Coordinates of C-alpha atoms and ligand atoms in Angstrom, one line a residue:
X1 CA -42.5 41.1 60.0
X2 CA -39.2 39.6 59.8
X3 CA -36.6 41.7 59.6
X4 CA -32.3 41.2 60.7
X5 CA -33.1 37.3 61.3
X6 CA -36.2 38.2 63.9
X7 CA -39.9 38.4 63.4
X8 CA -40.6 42.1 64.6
X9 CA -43.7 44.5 65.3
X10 CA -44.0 47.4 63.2
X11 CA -42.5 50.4 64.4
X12 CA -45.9 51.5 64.9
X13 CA -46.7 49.0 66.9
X14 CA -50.3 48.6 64.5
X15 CA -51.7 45.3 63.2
X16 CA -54.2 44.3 60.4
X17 CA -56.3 41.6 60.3
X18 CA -56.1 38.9 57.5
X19 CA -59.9 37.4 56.4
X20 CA -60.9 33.9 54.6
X21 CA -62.2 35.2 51.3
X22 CA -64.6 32.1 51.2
X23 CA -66.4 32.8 54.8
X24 CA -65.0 36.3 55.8
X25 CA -64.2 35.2 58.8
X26 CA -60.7 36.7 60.3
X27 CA -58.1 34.3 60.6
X28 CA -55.0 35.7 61.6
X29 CA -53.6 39.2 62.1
X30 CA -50.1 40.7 60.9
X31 CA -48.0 43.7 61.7
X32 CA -49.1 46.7 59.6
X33 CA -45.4 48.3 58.4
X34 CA -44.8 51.5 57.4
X35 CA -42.0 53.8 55.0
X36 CA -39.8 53.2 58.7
X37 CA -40.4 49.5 58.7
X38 CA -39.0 49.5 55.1
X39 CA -36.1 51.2 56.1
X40 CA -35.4 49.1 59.0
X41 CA -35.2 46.2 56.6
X42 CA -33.1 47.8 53.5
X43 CA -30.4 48.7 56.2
X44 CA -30.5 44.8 57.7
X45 CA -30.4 43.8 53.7
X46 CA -27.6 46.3 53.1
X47 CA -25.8 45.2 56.4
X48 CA -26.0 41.3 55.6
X49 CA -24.9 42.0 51.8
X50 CA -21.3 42.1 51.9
X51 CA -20.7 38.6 53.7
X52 CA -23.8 37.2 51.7
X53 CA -22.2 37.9 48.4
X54 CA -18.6 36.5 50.0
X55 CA -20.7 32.9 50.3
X56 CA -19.6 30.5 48.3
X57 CA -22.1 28.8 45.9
X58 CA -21.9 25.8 47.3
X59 CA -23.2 27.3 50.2
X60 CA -25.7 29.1 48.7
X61 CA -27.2 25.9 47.0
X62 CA -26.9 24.4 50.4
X63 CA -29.2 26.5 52.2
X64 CA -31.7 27.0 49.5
X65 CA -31.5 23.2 49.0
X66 CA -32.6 22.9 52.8
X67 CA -35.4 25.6 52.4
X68 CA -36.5 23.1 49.7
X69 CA -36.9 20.3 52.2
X70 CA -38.6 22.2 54.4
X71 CA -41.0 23.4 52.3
X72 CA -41.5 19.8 50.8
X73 CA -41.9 18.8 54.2
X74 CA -44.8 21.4 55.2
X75 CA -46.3 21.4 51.6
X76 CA -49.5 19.9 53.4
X77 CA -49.9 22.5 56.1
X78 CA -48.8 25.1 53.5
X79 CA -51.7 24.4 51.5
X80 CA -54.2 24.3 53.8
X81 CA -53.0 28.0 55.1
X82 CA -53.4 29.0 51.2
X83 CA -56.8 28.2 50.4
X84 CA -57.8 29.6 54.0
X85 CA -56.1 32.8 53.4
X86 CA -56.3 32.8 49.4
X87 CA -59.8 30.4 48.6
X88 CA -58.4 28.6 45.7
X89 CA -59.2 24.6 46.1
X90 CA -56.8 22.9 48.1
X91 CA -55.5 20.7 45.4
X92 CA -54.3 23.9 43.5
X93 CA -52.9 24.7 46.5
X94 CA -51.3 21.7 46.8
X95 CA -50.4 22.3 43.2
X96 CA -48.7 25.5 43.7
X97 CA -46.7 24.6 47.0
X98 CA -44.9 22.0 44.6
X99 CA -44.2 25.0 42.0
X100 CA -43.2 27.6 44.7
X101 CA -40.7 25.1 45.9
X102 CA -39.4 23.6 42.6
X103 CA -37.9 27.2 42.2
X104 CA -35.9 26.9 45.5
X105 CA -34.5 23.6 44.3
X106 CA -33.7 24.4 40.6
X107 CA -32.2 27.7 42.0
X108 CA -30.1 25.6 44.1
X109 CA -28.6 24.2 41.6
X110 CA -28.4 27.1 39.1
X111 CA -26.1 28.6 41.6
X112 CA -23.3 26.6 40.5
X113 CA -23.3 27.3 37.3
X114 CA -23.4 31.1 37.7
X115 CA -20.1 31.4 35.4
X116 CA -17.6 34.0 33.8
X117 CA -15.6 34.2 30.4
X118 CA -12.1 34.6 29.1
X119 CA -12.1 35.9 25.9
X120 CA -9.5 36.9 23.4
X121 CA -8.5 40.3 22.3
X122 CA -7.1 41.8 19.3
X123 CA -4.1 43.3 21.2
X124 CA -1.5 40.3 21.6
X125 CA -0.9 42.0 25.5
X126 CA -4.1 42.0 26.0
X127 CA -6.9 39.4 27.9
X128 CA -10.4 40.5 28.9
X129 CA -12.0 38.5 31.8
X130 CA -15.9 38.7 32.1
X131 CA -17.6 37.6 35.9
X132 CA -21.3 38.3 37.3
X133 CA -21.6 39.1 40.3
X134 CA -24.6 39.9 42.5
X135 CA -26.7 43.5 42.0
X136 CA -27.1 44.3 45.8
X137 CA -30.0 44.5 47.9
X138 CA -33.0 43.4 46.2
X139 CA -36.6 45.3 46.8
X140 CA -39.7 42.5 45.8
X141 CA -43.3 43.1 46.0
X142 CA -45.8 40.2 45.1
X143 CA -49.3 40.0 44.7
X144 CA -51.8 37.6 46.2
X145 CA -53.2 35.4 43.7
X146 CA -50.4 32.9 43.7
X147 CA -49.1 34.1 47.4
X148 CA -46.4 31.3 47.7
X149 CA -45.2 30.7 44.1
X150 CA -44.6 34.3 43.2
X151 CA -42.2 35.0 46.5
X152 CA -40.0 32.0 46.4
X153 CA -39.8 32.8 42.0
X154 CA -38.1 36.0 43.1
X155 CA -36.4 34.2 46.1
X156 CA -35.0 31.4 44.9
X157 CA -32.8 33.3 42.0
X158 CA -32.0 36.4 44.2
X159 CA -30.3 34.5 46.9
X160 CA -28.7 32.3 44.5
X161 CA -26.8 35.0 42.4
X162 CA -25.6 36.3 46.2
X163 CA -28.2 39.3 46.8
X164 CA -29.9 39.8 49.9
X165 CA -33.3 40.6 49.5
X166 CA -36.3 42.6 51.0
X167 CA -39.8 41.8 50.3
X168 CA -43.6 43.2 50.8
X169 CA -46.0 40.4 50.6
X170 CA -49.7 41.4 49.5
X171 CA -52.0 42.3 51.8
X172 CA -54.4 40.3 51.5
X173 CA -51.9 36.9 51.9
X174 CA -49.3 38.4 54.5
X175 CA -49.5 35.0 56.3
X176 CA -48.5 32.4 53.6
X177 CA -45.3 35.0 53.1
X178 CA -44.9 34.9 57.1
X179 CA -44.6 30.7 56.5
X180 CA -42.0 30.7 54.0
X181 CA -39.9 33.3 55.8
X182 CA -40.4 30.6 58.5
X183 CA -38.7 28.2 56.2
X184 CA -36.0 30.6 55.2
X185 CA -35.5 30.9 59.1
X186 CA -35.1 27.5 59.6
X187 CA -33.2 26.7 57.1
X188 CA -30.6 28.8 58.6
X189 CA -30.0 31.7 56.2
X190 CA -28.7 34.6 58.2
X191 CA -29.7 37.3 59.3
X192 CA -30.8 40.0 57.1
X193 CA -30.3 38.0 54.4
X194 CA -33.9 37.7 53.8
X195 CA -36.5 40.4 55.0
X196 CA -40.1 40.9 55.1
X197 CA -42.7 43.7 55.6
X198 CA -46.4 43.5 55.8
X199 CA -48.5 46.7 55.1
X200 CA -52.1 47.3 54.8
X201 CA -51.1 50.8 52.6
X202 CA -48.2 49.4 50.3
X203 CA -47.6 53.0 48.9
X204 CA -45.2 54.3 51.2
X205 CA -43.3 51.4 50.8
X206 CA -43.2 50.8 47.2
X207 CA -41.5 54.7 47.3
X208 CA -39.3 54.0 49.7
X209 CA -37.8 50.5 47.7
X210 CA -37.4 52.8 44.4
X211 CA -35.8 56.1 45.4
X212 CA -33.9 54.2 48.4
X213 CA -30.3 54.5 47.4
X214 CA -29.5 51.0 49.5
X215 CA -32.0 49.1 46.8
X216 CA -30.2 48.3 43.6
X217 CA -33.1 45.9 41.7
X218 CA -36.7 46.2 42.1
X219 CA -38.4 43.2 41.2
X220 CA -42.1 43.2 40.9
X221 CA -45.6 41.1 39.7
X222 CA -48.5 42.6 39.7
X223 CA -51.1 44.9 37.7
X224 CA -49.9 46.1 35.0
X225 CA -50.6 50.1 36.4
X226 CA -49.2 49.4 39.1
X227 CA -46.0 48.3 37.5
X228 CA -45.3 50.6 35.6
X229 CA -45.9 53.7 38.1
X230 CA -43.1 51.3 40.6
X231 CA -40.5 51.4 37.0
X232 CA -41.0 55.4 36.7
X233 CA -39.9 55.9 40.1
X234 CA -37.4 53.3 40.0
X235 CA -35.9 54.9 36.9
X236 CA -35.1 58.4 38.3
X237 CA -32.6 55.9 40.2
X238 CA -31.5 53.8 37.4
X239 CA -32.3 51.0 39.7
X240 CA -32.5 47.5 37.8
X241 CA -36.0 46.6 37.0
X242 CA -38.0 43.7 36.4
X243 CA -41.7 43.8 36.3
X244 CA -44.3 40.5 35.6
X245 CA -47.4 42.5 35.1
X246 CA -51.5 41.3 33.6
X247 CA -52.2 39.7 30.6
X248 CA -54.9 39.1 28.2
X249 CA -54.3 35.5 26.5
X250 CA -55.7 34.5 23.2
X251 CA -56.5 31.2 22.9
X252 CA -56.5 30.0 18.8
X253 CA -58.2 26.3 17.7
X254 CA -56.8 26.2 14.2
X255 CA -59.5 24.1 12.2
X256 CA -57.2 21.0 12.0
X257 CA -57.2 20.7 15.5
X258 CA -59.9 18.2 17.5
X259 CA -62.7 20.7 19.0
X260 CA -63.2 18.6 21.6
X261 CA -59.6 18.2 23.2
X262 CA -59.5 21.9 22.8
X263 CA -62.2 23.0 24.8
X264 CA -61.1 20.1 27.4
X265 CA -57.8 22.0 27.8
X266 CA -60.1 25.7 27.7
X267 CA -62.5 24.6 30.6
X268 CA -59.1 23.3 32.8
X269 CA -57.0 26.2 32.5
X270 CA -59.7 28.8 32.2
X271 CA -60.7 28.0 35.9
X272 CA -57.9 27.8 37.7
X273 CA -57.2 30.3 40.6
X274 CA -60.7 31.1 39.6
X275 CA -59.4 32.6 36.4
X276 CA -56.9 34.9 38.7
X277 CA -54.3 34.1 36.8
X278 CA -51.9 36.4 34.4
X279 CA -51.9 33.3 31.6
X280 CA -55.7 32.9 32.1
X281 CA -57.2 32.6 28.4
X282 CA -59.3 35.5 28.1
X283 CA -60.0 35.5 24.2
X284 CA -60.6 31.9 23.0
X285 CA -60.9 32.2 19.2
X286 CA -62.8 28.9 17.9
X287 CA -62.6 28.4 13.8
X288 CA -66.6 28.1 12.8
X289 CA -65.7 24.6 11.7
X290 CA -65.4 23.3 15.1
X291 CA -67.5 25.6 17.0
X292 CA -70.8 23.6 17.7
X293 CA -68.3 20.8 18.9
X294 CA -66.3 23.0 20.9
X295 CA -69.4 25.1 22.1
X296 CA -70.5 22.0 23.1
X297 CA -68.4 20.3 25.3
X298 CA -67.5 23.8 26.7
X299 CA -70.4 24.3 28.1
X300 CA -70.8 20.8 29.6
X301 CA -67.5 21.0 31.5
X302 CA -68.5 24.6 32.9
X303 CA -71.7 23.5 34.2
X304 CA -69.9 20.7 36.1
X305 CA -67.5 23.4 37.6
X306 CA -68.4 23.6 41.0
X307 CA -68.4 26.8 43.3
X308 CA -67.5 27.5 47.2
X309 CA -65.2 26.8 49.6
X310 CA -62.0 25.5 48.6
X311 CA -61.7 23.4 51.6
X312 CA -64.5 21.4 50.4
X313 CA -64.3 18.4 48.4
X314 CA -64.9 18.3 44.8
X315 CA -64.7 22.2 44.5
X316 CA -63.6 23.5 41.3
X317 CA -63.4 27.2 41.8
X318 CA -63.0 28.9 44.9
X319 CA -64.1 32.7 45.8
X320 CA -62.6 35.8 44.2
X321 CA -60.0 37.9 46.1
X322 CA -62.7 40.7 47.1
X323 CA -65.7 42.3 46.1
X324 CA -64.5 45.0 43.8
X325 CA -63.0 41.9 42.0
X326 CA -66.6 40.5 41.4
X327 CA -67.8 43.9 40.3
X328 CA -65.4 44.0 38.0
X329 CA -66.4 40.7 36.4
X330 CA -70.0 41.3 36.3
X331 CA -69.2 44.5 34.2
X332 CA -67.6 43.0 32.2
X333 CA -70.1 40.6 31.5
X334 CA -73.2 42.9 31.6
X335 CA -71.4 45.1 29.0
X336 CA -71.1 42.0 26.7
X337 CA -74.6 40.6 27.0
X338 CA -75.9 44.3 26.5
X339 CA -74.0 44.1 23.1
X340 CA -75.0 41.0 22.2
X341 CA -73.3 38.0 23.4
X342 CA -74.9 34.9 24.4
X343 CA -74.5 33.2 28.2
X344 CA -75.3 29.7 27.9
X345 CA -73.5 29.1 31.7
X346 CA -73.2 31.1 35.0
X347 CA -73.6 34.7 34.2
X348 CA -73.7 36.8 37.8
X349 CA -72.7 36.3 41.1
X350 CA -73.0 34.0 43.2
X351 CA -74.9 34.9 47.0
X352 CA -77.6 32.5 48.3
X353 CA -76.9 30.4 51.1
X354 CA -73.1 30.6 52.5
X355 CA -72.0 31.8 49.2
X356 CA -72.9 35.1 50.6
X357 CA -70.1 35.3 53.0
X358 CA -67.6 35.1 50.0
X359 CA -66.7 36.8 46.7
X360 CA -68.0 34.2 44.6
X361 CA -69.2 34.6 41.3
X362 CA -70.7 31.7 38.8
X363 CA -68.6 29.7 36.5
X364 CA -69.5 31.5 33.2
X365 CA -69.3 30.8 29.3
X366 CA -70.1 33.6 27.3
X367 CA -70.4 33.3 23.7
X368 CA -70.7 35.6 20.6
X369 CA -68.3 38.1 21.9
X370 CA -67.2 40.7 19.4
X371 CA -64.4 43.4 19.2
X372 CA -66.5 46.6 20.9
X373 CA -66.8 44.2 24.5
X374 CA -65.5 45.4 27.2
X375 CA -64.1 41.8 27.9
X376 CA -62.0 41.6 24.3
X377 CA -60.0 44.1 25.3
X378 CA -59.8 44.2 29.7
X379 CA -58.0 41.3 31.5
X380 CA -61.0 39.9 33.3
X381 CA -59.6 37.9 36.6
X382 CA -62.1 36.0 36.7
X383 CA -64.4 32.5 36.0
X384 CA -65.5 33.6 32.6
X385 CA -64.1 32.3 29.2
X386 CA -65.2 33.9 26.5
X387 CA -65.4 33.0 23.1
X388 CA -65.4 34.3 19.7
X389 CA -66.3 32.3 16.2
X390 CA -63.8 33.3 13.7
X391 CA -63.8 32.2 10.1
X392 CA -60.2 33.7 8.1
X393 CA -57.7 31.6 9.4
X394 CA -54.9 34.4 7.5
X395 CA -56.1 37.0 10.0
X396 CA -56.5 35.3 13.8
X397 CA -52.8 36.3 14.6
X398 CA -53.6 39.5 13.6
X399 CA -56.8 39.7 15.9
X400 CA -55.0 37.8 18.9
X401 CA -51.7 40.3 18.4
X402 CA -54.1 43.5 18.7
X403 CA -53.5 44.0 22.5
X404 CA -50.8 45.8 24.5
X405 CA -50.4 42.4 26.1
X406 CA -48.1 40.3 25.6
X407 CA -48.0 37.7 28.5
X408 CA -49.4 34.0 27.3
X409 CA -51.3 32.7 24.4
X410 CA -52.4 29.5 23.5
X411 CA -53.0 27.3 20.3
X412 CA -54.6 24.1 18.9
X413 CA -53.1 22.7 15.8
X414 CA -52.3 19.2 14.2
X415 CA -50.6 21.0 11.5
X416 CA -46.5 21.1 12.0
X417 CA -46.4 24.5 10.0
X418 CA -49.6 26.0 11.5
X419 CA -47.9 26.0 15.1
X420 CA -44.5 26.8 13.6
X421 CA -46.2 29.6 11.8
X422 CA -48.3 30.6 14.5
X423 CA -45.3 30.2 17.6
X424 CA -43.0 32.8 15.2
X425 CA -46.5 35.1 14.9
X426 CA -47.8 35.7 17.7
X427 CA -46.4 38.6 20.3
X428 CA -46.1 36.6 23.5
X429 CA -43.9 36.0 26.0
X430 CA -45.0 32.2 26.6
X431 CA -46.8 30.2 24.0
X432 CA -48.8 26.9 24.2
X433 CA -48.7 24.8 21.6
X434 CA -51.3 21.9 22.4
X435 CA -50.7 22.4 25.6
X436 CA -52.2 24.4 28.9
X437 CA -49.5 24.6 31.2
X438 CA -46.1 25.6 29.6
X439 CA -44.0 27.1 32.8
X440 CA -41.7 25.6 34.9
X441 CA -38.6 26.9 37.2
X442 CA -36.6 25.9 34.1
X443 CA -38.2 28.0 31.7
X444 CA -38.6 31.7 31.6
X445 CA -41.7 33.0 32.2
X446 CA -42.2 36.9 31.1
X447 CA -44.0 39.3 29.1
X448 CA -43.4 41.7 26.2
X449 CA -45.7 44.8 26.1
X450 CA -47.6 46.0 28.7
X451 CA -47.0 42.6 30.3
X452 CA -43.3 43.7 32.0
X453 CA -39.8 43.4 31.3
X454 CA -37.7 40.6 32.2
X455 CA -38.0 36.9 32.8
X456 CA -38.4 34.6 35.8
X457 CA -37.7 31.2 36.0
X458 CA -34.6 29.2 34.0
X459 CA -31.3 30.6 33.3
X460 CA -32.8 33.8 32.0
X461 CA -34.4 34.4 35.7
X462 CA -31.1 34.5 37.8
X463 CA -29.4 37.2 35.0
X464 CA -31.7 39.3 36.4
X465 CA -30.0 39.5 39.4
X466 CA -26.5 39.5 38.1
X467 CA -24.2 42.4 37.3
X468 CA -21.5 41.7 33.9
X469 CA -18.0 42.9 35.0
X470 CA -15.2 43.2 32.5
X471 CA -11.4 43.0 33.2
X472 CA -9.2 44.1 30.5
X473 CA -6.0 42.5 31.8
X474 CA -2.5 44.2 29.8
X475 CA 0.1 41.2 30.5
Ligands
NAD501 P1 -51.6 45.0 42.4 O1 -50.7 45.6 41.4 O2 -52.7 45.7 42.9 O3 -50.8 44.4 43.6 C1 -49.6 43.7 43.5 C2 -48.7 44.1 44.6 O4 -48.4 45.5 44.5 C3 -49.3 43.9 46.0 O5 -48.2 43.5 46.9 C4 -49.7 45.3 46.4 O6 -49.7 45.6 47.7 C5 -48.6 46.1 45.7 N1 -49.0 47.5 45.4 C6 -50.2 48.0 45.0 N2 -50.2 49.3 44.8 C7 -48.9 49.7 45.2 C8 -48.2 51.0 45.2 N3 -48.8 52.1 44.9 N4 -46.9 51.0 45.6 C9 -46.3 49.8 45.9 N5 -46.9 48.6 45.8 C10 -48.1 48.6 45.5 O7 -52.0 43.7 41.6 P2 -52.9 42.5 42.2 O8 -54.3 42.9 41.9 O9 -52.5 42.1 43.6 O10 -52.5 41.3 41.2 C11 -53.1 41.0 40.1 C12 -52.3 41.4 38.9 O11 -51.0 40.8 38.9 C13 -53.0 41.0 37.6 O12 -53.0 42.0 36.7 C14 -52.1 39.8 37.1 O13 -52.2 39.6 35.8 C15 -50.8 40.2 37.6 N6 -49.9 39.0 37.8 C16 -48.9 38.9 36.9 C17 -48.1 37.8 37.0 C18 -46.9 37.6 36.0 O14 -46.0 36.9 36.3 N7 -46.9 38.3 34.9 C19 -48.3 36.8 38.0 C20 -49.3 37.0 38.8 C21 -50.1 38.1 38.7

């Protein structure tokens, strides 16, 4: 762990080992904290706080700027450590380390422009002053499916607005968090500015971060159960809370739109992390117009997507996290065959040959799927895109607004007021119009619903780290 500018054992003194989800095989082994550890890192946090937030921004910027170039620098050996530790290929690896690193830069500049206002008041004695200033020690817990992106996303704004920060990685990627608190390291932050603890139980931890008096934001992605048990405890302190929690993404081709293109930009986002992603499309509503077309080239992308290890060239789609995650899946998609779907691609796991040292499970198209399936209504985290034939055009949003999710959603159109219609419509967070990959560190990325509170990413991402403060001054 690295805790008051030194990487530490837990108090403990115990370790857990870190597998390859691909191969099994163990390939590292971390510190396994506990409720003390967490303490032990508030009270460095805590410590560092007051001269952190004393930092001017310009220095700020300056070290996260350098914590950029470092992480530019080892993008390469990043990558290779991701897909070893997380099995997505190594070109969305590669992919990611860019992301994760864009946030450090953008962040770096954003800190500048962290600014106050002077606004007029109806007394003629009277002039109110408004500054932000940093909340205090940050708490963060991040999940493993994007293991770099998701830390230095909370990072990046935290230490921008002035807050020193805390942070339990996953436990199944504690290594790709023990790299970039490498880079923070180098980069010369100070101590206890930044602070992480690695747990194999994260329960004792996530209590202490939200009753911990210390800990004045919790910020936290993950499930969406999970999330909300972290915001009830969080709230009997009236700790500051963000939470980026699952999703269940529609994914609408309007019957102007070209079939083909469509389910070109379905097959490439579907797979991605393996479909362990919170924007994955996991309803893809096709108009019957274009659904032999679409059904069509659907299905011939998926049976080019290749399985195994994402070390290996040409790989498509890597291993899931575990193997509860590939149960999961194959319920879902045994439930939807029993009710009558079709499976035209893939359709069960995946376990002759070295697949059977993995979590892998086939790139799947299922087809026919109807409101009662399990998978119309359960994020799936996984290969499998399923789709439904629709023919009311006046109803989809309807149908693609009945979930408590309300992460991503996607939609094919030629028609100007189709996606002007359908962008106002729809009860999402993020929306692609035409278009598969619609984040970046300049644009907040958040839920409404059971998909959190608060955004990530652009301007909106560093308020959450900012306290308002009036001054009323009488002259
Ligand atoms: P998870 O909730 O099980 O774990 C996420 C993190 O929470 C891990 O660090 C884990 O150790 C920790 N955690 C688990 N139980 C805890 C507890 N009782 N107390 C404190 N911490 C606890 O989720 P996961 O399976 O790792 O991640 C997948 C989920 O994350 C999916 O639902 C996905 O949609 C969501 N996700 C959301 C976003 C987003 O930005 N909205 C991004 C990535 C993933």
């Amino acid at each position: 762990m690295y805790i008051n500018g030194e990487w530490v054992e837990a108090g403990s003194g115990e370790r857990f080992e870190v597998t390859n989800p691909a191969t099994g095989a163990v390939i590292g082994e971390v510190a396994d904290g506990d409720a003390s550890d967490a303490e032990r890192a508030i009270e460095a946090a805590d410590a560092a706080f007051k001269t952190w937030a004393a930092t001017t921004a310009y220095e700020r910027s300056d070290l996260l700027h350098r914590a950029w170039m470092l992480m530019t620098e080892r993008s390469s050996e990043l990558a290779n450590l991701m897909t070893t530790e997380q099995g997505k290929p190594l070109k969305a690896s590669q992919a990611e380390v860019k992301y994760g690193a864009d946030f450090l830069r953008w962040y770096a500049e954003e800190a500048k422009r962290v600014a106050g206002e002077w606004l007029p008041s109806a007394r003629p004695d009277q002039r109110f002053l408004v500054v932000k200033q940093p909340v205090g020690v940050v708490a963060a817990i991040t999940p493993w499916n994007y293991p770099i992106s998701m830390l230095t996303r909370k990072m990046g704004p935290a230490l921008a607005a002035g807050c020193t920060l805390v942070l339990k990685a996953a436990e199944a990627t504690p290594l790709c968090a023990r790299a970039i608190f490498g880079i923070f390291h180098d980069a010369g932050f100070p101590p206890g500015v930044v602070n992480l603890v690695t747990a194999l139980d994260p329960k004792p931890i996530g209590e202490v971060f939200t009753t911990d008096e210390r800990v004045r934001k919790l910020t936290f992605t993950g499930s969406t159960a999970v999330g909300k048990m972290l915001a009830g405890q969080a709230a009997g302190n009236l700790k500051r809370v963000s939470v980026e929690l699952g999703g269940h993404a529609p994914f609408i081709v309007f019957p102007d739109a070209d079939p083909v293109h469509a389910a070109k930009g379905a097959a490439a986002l579907k797979f991605l992390n393996s479909g362990q992603a919170c924007i994955s499309p996991n309803r893809l509503y096709v108009h019957e117009s274009g659904a032999d077309a679409f059904h069509q080239t659907l299905t011939e992308r998926i049976s080019k997507v290749r399985a195994g290890n994402g070390m290996e060239d040409g790989v498509g789609v890597g291993p899931l996290v575990n193997d509860a995650a590939v149960a999961k899946v194959e319920r879902q998609v045994d439930d939807a065959v029993a009710k009558g779907a079709g499976v035209p691609v893939g359709g069960g796991r995946l376990t002759e040959g070295d697949f059977a040292k993995g979590h892998f499970f086939a790139p799947t198209l299922v087809t026919g799927v109807t409101d009662d399936m399990t998978i119309y209504r359960e994020e799936t985290f996984g290969p499998v895109a399923p789709v439904i034939t629709y023919d009311d055009v006046d109803t989809v949003i309807d149908r693609a607004n009945d979930t408590n999710y309300g992460l991503a959603a996607y939609v094919y159109t030629q028609n100007i007021s189709t996606a002007m219609r359908t962008f106002e419509g729809l009860r999402f967070g993020i929306i692609g119009i035409n278009d598969v990959n619609p984040t970046s560190a300049a644009a907040p990325f958040g839920g409404m619903g059971d998909s959190g509170l608060g955004r990530e990413g652009g301007h909106e991402g560093i308020a959450e780290y900012l306290e308002v403060k009036l001054g009323g001054f009488a002259i």
